[in-house]
C-alpha positions as a LaTeX table, in Angstrom:
\begin{tabular}{lrrr}
\hline
Residue & $x$ (\AA) & $y$ (\AA) & $z$ (\AA) \\
\hline
Unk1 & 15.63 & 3.20 & $-0.20$ \\
Unk2 & 12.97 & 0.53 & 0.19 \\
Unk3 & 12.09 & 2.22 & 3.49 \\
Unk4 & 10.50 & 5.03 & 1.47 \\
Unk5 & 8.62 & 2.94 & $-1.10$ \\
Unk6 & 5.57 & 2.15 & 1.05 \\
Unk7 & 4.71 & 5.84 & 1.32 \\
Unk8 & 5.58 & 6.40 & $-2.35$ \\
Unk9 & 3.12 & 3.67 & $-3.36$ \\
Unk10 & 0.37 & 5.50 & $-1.46$ \\
Unk11 & 1.24 & 8.72 & $-3.33$ \\
Unk12 & 1.26 & 6.96 & $-6.71$ \\
Unk13 & $-2.14$ & 5.36 & $-6.02$ \\
Unk14 & $-3.66$ & 8.85 & $-5.83$ \\
Unk15 & $-3.22$ & 9.18 & $-9.59$ \\
Unk16 & $-2.67$ & 5.66 & $-10.89$ \\
Unk17 & $-4.97$ & 2.66 & $-10.19$ \\
Unk18 & $-3.20$ & $-0.30$ & $-8.57$ \\
Unk19 & $-2.46$ & $-2.68$ & $-11.44$ \\
Unk20 & $-1.74$ & 0.03 & $-14.00$ \\
Unk21 & 0.43 & 1.82 & $-11.44$ \\
Unk22 & 2.42 & $-1.31$ & $-10.66$ \\
Unk23 & 2.72 & $-2.12$ & $-14.38$ \\
Unk24 & 3.99 & 1.37 & $-15.21$ \\
Unk25 & 6.44 & 1.21 & $-12.31$ \\
Unk26 & 8.00 & $-1.98$ & $-13.62$ \\
Unk27 & 7.82 & $-0.71$ & $-17.18$ \\
Unk28 & 9.99 & 2.26 & $-16.19$ \\
Unk29 & 12.36 & $-0.07$ & $-14.31$ \\
Unk30 & 12.58 & $-2.51$ & $-17.23$ \\
Unk31 & 13.47 & 0.28 & $-19.68$ \\
Unk32 & 16.24 & 1.54 & $-17.37$ \\
Unk33 & 17.67 & $-1.95$ & $-16.84$ \\
Unk34 & 17.43 & $-3.03$ & $-20.49$ \\
Unk35 & 19.25 & 0.16 & $-21.51$ \\
Unk36 & 21.92 & $-0.65$ & $-18.92$ \\
Unk37 & 22.20 & $-4.19$ & $-20.31$ \\
Unk38 & 22.55 & $-2.84$ & $-23.86$ \\
Unk39 & 25.21 & $-0.32$ & $-22.85$ \\
Unk40 & 27.14 & $-2.93$ & $-20.85$ \\
Unk41 & 26.60 & $-5.51$ & $-23.62$ \\
Unk42 & 25.22 & $-8.07$ & $-21.21$ \\
Unk43 & 23.91 & $-11.11$ & $-23.14$ \\
Unk44 & 20.36 & $-12.04$ & $-22.16$ \\
Unk45 & 18.50 & $-15.31$ & $-22.58$ \\
Unk46 & 21.25 & $-17.55$ & $-23.89$ \\
Unk47 & 20.45 & $-20.39$ & $-21.47$ \\
Unk48 & 17.18 & $-22.29$ & $-21.11$ \\
Unk49 & 17.28 & $-22.04$ & $-17.30$ \\
Unk50 & 17.71 & $-18.29$ & $-17.66$ \\
Unk51 & 14.53 & $-17.92$ & $-19.68$ \\
Unk52 & 12.63 & $-20.19$ & $-17.30$ \\
Unk53 & 13.84 & $-18.14$ & $-14.37$ \\
Unk54 & 12.56 & $-14.97$ & $-16.02$ \\
Unk55 & 9.05 & $-16.39$ & $-15.86$ \\
Unk56 & 9.38 & $-17.70$ & $-12.30$ \\
Unk57 & 10.94 & $-14.53$ & $-10.94$ \\
Unk58 & 8.67 & $-12.27$ & $-12.93$ \\
Unk59 & 5.50 & $-13.97$ & $-11.72$ \\
Unk60 & 6.39 & $-14.56$ & $-8.07$ \\
Unk61 & 8.67 & $-11.62$ & $-7.19$ \\
Unk62 & 6.91 & $-8.93$ & $-9.20$ \\
Unk63 & 3.49 & $-9.83$ & $-10.65$ \\
Unk64 & 1.90 & $-11.58$ & $-7.67$ \\
Unk65 & 3.88 & $-9.94$ & $-4.87$ \\
Unk66 & 3.49 & $-6.35$ & $-6.05$ \\
Unk67 & 0.07 & $-6.79$ & $-7.58$ \\
Unk68 & $-1.12$ & $-7.81$ & $-4.12$ \\
Unk69 & 0.75 & $-4.93$ & $-2.43$ \\
Unk70 & $-0.71$ & $-2.28$ & $-4.73$ \\
Unk71 & $-4.23$ & $-3.64$ & $-4.42$ \\
Unk72 & $-4.01$ & $-3.96$ & $-0.62$ \\
Unk73 & $-2.49$ & $-0.53$ & $-0.03$ \\
Unk74 & $-5.75$ & 1.06 & $-1.13$ \\
Unk75 & $-6.90$ & 0.22 & 2.42 \\
Unk76 & $-3.84$ & $-0.88$ & 4.42 \\
Unk77 & $-1.74$ & 1.89 & 6.06 \\
Unk78 & 1.88 & 1.92 & 4.91 \\
Unk79 & 3.14 & 1.15 & 8.43 \\
Unk80 & 0.92 & $-1.90$ & 8.70 \\
Unk81 & 2.05 & $-2.94$ & 5.24 \\
Unk82 & 5.65 & $-2.82$ & 6.46 \\
Unk83 & 4.81 & $-5.10$ & 9.38 \\
Unk84 & 3.01 & $-7.60$ & 7.15 \\
Unk85 & 5.85 & $-7.71$ & 4.63 \\
Unk86 & 8.30 & $-8.17$ & 7.50 \\
Unk87 & 7.18 & $-11.82$ & 7.53 \\
Unk88 & 9.30 & $-12.17$ & 4.36 \\
Unk89 & 12.42 & $-13.50$ & 6.19 \\
Unk90 & 10.28 & $-16.12$ & 7.94 \\
Unk91 & 9.07 & $-17.54$ & 4.63 \\
Unk92 & 12.52 & $-17.27$ & 3.03 \\
Unk93 & 14.08 & $-19.17$ & 5.95 \\
Unk94 & 11.46 & $-21.93$ & 5.68 \\
Unk95 & 11.79 & $-22.30$ & 1.89 \\
Unk96 & 15.59 & $-22.09$ & 2.03 \\
Unk97 & 15.60 & $-24.84$ & 4.67 \\
Unk98 & 13.57 & $-27.05$ & 2.32 \\
Unk99 & 15.12 & $-26.25$ & $-1.05$ \\
Unk100 & 18.60 & $-24.74$ & $-0.63$ \\
Unk101 & 21.43 & $-27.05$ & 0.45 \\
Unk102 & 23.53 & $-25.45$ & 3.16 \\
Unk103 & 20.79 & $-23.12$ & 4.42 \\
Unk104 & 19.31 & $-25.23$ & 7.18 \\
Unk105 & 17.45 & $-23.33$ & 9.87 \\
Unk106 & 19.43 & $-23.04$ & 13.11 \\
Unk107 & 17.94 & $-22.22$ & 16.50 \\
Unk108 & 19.81 & $-18.91$ & 16.71 \\
Unk109 & 18.65 & $-17.88$ & 13.23 \\
Unk110 & 15.03 & $-18.68$ & 14.07 \\
Unk111 & 15.24 & $-16.71$ & 17.31 \\
Unk112 & 16.83 & $-13.76$ & 15.52 \\
Unk113 & 14.22 & $-13.73$ & 12.76 \\
Unk114 & 11.37 & $-13.79$ & 15.29 \\
Unk115 & 13.05 & $-11.08$ & 17.39 \\
Unk116 & 13.46 & $-8.88$ & 14.33 \\
Unk117 & 9.81 & $-9.33$ & 13.37 \\
Unk118 & 8.79 & $-8.39$ & 16.92 \\
Unk119 & 10.86 & $-5.22$ & 16.59 \\
Unk120 & 9.11 & $-4.20$ & 13.37 \\
Unk121 & 5.73 & $-4.88$ & 14.99 \\
Unk122 & 6.69 & $-2.68$ & 17.96 \\
Unk123 & 7.79 & 0.19 & 15.68 \\
Unk124 & 4.46 & 0.20 & 13.85 \\
Unk125 & 2.27 & $-1.00$ & 16.73 \\
Unk126 & 0.00 & 2.03 & 16.43 \\
Unk127 & $-0.87$ & 1.04 & 12.84 \\
Unk128 & $-1.85$ & $-2.46$ & 13.98 \\
Unk129 & $-5.04$ & $-0.98$ & 15.45 \\
Unk130 & $-6.25$ & $-0.47$ & 11.86 \\
Unk131 & $-6.77$ & $-4.24$ & 11.64 \\
Unk132 & $-10.07$ & $-3.73$ & 13.43 \\
Unk133 & $-11.73$ & $-2.50$ & 10.23 \\
Unk134 & $-13.31$ & $-5.21$ & 8.10 \\
Unk135 & $-11.92$ & $-3.85$ & 4.80 \\
Unk136 & $-8.47$ & $-3.31$ & 6.29 \\
Unk137 & $-8.48$ & $-6.75$ & 7.89 \\
Unk138 & $-9.37$ & $-8.47$ & 4.61 \\
Unk139 & $-6.79$ & $-6.44$ & 2.67 \\
Unk140 & $-4.15$ & $-7.22$ & 5.31 \\
Unk141 & $-4.91$ & $-10.92$ & 5.03 \\
Unk142 & $-4.55$ & $-10.76$ & 1.24 \\
Unk143 & $-1.30$ & $-8.79$ & 1.62 \\
Unk144 & 0.31 & $-11.77$ & 3.35 \\
Unk145 & 0.37 & $-13.42$ & $-0.08$ \\
Unk146 & 3.00 & $-10.85$ & $-1.09$ \\
Unk147 & 5.90 & $-11.90$ & 1.19 \\
Unk148 & 5.17 & $-15.58$ & 0.51 \\
Unk149 & 5.31 & $-15.02$ & $-3.25$ \\
Unk150 & 8.45 & $-12.86$ & $-3.00$ \\
Unk151 & 10.13 & $-15.54$ & $-0.90$ \\
Unk152 & 9.41 & $-18.14$ & $-3.59$ \\
Unk153 & 10.99 & $-15.85$ & $-6.19$ \\
Unk154 & 14.13 & $-15.18$ & $-4.15$ \\
Unk155 & 14.70 & $-18.85$ & $-3.33$ \\
Unk156 & 14.15 & $-19.79$ & $-6.99$ \\
Unk157 & 16.77 & $-17.27$ & $-8.14$ \\
Unk158 & 19.18 & $-18.45$ & $-5.46$ \\
Unk159 & 18.73 & $-22.09$ & $-6.47$ \\
Unk160 & 18.74 & $-21.79$ & $-10.28$ \\
Unk161 & 20.27 & $-18.38$ & $-10.99$ \\
Unk162 & 23.88 & $-18.99$ & $-9.98$ \\
Unk163 & 26.25 & $-17.28$ & $-12.39$ \\
Unk164 & 23.56 & $-15.23$ & $-14.13$ \\
Unk165 & 24.07 & $-11.49$ & $-14.45$ \\
Unk166 & 21.84 & $-9.41$ & $-12.11$ \\
Unk167 & 20.51 & $-7.55$ & $-15.15$ \\
Unk168 & 19.22 & $-10.87$ & $-16.47$ \\
Unk169 & 17.43 & $-11.73$ & $-13.24$ \\
Unk170 & 15.80 & $-8.27$ & $-13.04$ \\
Unk171 & 15.20 & $-6.63$ & $-16.45$ \\
Unk172 & 13.23 & $-9.33$ & $-18.36$ \\
Unk173 & 11.19 & $-10.36$ & $-15.27$ \\
Unk174 & 10.24 & $-6.71$ & $-14.71$ \\
Unk175 & 9.27 & $-6.37$ & $-18.37$ \\
Unk176 & 7.04 & $-9.43$ & $-17.97$ \\
Unk177 & 5.52 & $-7.88$ & $-14.83$ \\
Unk178 & 4.87 & $-4.61$ & $-16.65$ \\
Unk179 & 3.00 & $-6.42$ & $-19.42$ \\
Unk180 & 0.97 & $-8.69$ & $-17.13$ \\
Unk181 & 0.08 & $-6.07$ & $-14.51$ \\
Unk182 & $-0.54$ & $-3.34$ & $-17.07$ \\
Unk183 & $-2.63$ & $-5.69$ & $-19.20$ \\
Unk184 & $-4.57$ & $-6.75$ & $-16.13$ \\
Unk185 & $-5.27$ & $-3.13$ & $-15.29$ \\
Unk186 & $-6.60$ & $-2.49$ & $-18.79$ \\
Unk187 & $-8.73$ & $-5.65$ & $-18.63$ \\
Unk188 & $-10.51$ & $-4.53$ & $-15.44$ \\
Unk189 & $-11.12$ & $-1.00$ & $-16.75$ \\
Unk190 & $-8.53$ & 0.90 & $-14.74$ \\
Unk191 & $-7.70$ & 3.45 & $-17.50$ \\
Unk192 & $-11.06$ & 5.10 & $-16.77$ \\
Unk193 & $-9.80$ & 5.89 & $-13.26$ \\
Unk194 & $-6.46$ & 7.42 & $-14.24$ \\
Unk195 & $-5.98$ & 10.85 & $-12.66$ \\
Unk196 & $-2.24$ & 11.52 & $-12.80$ \\
Unk197 & $-0.88$ & 14.50 & $-10.91$ \\
Unk198 & 2.64 & 15.84 & $-10.54$ \\
Unk199 & 3.03 & 14.21 & $-7.13$ \\
Unk200 & 1.71 & 10.80 & $-8.20$ \\
Unk201 & 3.83 & 10.81 & $-11.37$ \\
Unk202 & 6.99 & 11.75 & $-9.47$ \\
Unk203 & 6.22 & 8.95 & $-7.01$ \\
Unk204 & 5.73 & 6.51 & $-9.90$ \\
Unk205 & 9.06 & 7.48 & $-11.51$ \\
Unk206 & 10.82 & 7.29 & $-8.16$ \\
Unk207 & 9.43 & 3.80 & $-7.60$ \\
Unk208 & 10.47 & 2.68 & $-11.07$ \\
Unk209 & 14.01 & 4.06 & $-11.11$ \\
Unk210 & 15.13 & 4.00 & $-7.49$ \\
Unk211 & 12.64 & 1.67 & $-5.81$ \\
Unk212 & 12.88 & $-1.03$ & $-8.48$ \\
Unk213 & 15.69 & $-0.78$ & $-11.05$ \\
Unk214 & 18.43 & 0.25 & $-8.63$ \\
Unk215 & 17.34 & $-1.65$ & $-5.54$ \\
Unk216 & 16.43 & $-4.96$ & $-7.18$ \\
Unk217 & 19.55 & $-4.87$ & $-9.33$ \\
Unk218 & 21.59 & $-4.59$ & $-6.14$ \\
Unk219 & 19.43 & $-7.15$ & $-4.32$ \\
Unk220 & 19.92 & $-9.88$ & $-6.91$ \\
Unk221 & 23.64 & $-9.12$ & $-7.12$ \\
Unk222 & 23.88 & $-9.58$ & $-3.34$ \\
Unk223 & 21.79 & $-12.77$ & $-3.57$ \\
Unk224 & 24.59 & $-14.28$ & $-5.64$ \\
Unk225 & 27.06 & $-13.71$ & $-2.79$ \\
Unk226 & 24.99 & $-14.08$ & 0.41 \\
Unk227 & 22.61 & $-16.72$ & 1.71 \\
Unk228 & 18.96 & $-16.07$ & 0.88 \\
Unk229 & 18.00 & $-16.06$ & 4.56 \\
Unk230 & 20.72 & $-13.64$ & 5.61 \\
Unk231 & 19.92 & $-11.23$ & 2.78 \\
Unk232 & 16.21 & $-11.34$ & 3.59 \\
Unk233 & 16.99 & $-9.88$ & 7.02 \\
Unk234 & 17.47 & $-6.48$ & 5.42 \\
Unk235 & 13.66 & $-6.32$ & 5.36 \\
Unk236 & 13.83 & $-5.65$ & 9.09 \\
Unk237 & 16.21 & $-2.72$ & 8.64 \\
Unk238 & 13.94 & $-0.94$ & 6.16 \\
Unk239 & 11.52 & 0.49 & 8.77 \\
Unk240 & 14.43 & 1.42 & 11.04 \\
Unk241 & 16.00 & 3.41 & 8.21 \\
Unk242 & 12.66 & 4.98 & 7.33 \\
Unk243 & 12.05 & 6.11 & 10.91 \\
Unk244 & 15.63 & 7.40 & 11.25 \\
Unk245 & 15.27 & 9.46 & 8.08 \\
Unk246 & 12.03 & 10.90 & 9.42 \\
Unk247 & 13.73 & 11.85 & 12.68 \\
Unk248 & 16.93 & 13.42 & 11.36 \\
Unk249 & 15.65 & 14.96 & 8.11 \\
Unk250 & 12.01 & 15.73 & 8.85 \\
Unk251 & 12.20 & 16.43 & 12.57 \\
Unk252 & 9.75 & 13.67 & 13.49 \\
Unk253 & 9.97 & 12.54 & 17.14 \\
Unk254 & 11.91 & 9.39 & 18.07 \\
Unk255 & 9.65 & 7.86 & 20.72 \\
Unk256 & 10.66 & 5.23 & 23.30 \\
Unk257 & 8.45 & 2.74 & 21.42 \\
Unk258 & 10.40 & 3.30 & 18.20 \\
Unk259 & 13.74 & 3.09 & 20.02 \\
Unk260 & 12.69 & $-0.22$ & 21.61 \\
Unk261 & 11.55 & $-1.60$ & 18.27 \\
Unk262 & 14.76 & $-0.51$ & 16.55 \\
Unk263 & 16.85 & $-2.13$ & 19.28 \\
Unk264 & 14.93 & $-5.39$ & 18.87 \\
Unk265 & 15.44 & $-5.29$ & 15.10 \\
Unk266 & 19.19 & $-4.70$ & 15.38 \\
Unk267 & 19.50 & $-7.43$ & 18.01 \\
Unk268 & 17.45 & $-9.84$ & 15.90 \\
Unk269 & 19.50 & $-9.22$ & 12.75 \\
Unk270 & 22.75 & $-9.64$ & 14.71 \\
Unk271 & 21.52 & $-12.89$ & 16.27 \\
Unk272 & 20.21 & $-14.33$ & 13.00 \\
Unk273 & 23.46 & $-13.43$ & 11.21 \\
Unk274 & 25.66 & $-15.37$ & 13.62 \\
Unk275 & 27.37 & $-18.36$ & 12.09 \\
\hline
\end{tabular}
C-alpha cells in the first residue's frame, strides 16, 4: 500500500498545500485510529513513558518526516522520492546498532541493505536525472531529512514502546502531527492556496485511511515482534510492489532495467534477513 502513496501525495498536493495537506491526512488517520481505540476499549496514556513516546514518535515519524516529504514533493518526482526514502533502512541499521541491544550490524546485513538500495536506485534510475535541476537538487537534499527522522522515531518506539498497544503508538502521535502540521500551514498562509478537487480530496482520504491509519497501525504492531532493521527492509519492497501493480493492473511495460532492480532488491532483502 505504501507503494502507492508517493503518487497519491502528488495528487493531493494539487488541491492541498503541503503542510495543510499533511496535517489533514494525519487528522483523518487520527480520527480513524482513536475511534478504533474507543471501540476496542484500548487504554491510552496510562504510563509516563507512553506519553513521552507520543511526543517523540509524533515529532520524528510524522511531523518532521512527512512535513519534509510533502514540502519536497512539490519539486521532487515520486520515483526519485522513493529512492531517497530508500535510505531509511541504512539509518535504522546504524541507529539500531548504537541504541538497541541485540541489533548489532553484521557484514551480511550491511551488504544486503546496500544491495537493496542499489536495486531501488536501478528501478528509478531514469528519475535520478531530475537531480540536475537546482530546485530539484535542493529539495532532494532536504528530503534526506525524512528517512533520518523516521529512523529515529522507529528506533525510539522499538526501545521504549515494548508492550504498548499499536493504537497508542499511532493514534496520539498522528493527532499531534495533525495539529502541528496543520497549525504550521495556517501560520504560513496556506489556506489562501487551498483548491480542493475531487481527485485531490480522494487522494487525501486514501492517504489518511489506508496510507496512514492502516499501514502504520500494522507497522508498529510488527515492530513489536520483529527487529527494527529487518522490518525497515520492507521499504525496499515498496517500489517493487508499485511497479508490479503498474505492470499487471495498468499494462505498464516491465523493462529489463526494472527486472534487474527488482532482482537486486529481493536478493538484498534475503541477504539482510539471514540470521
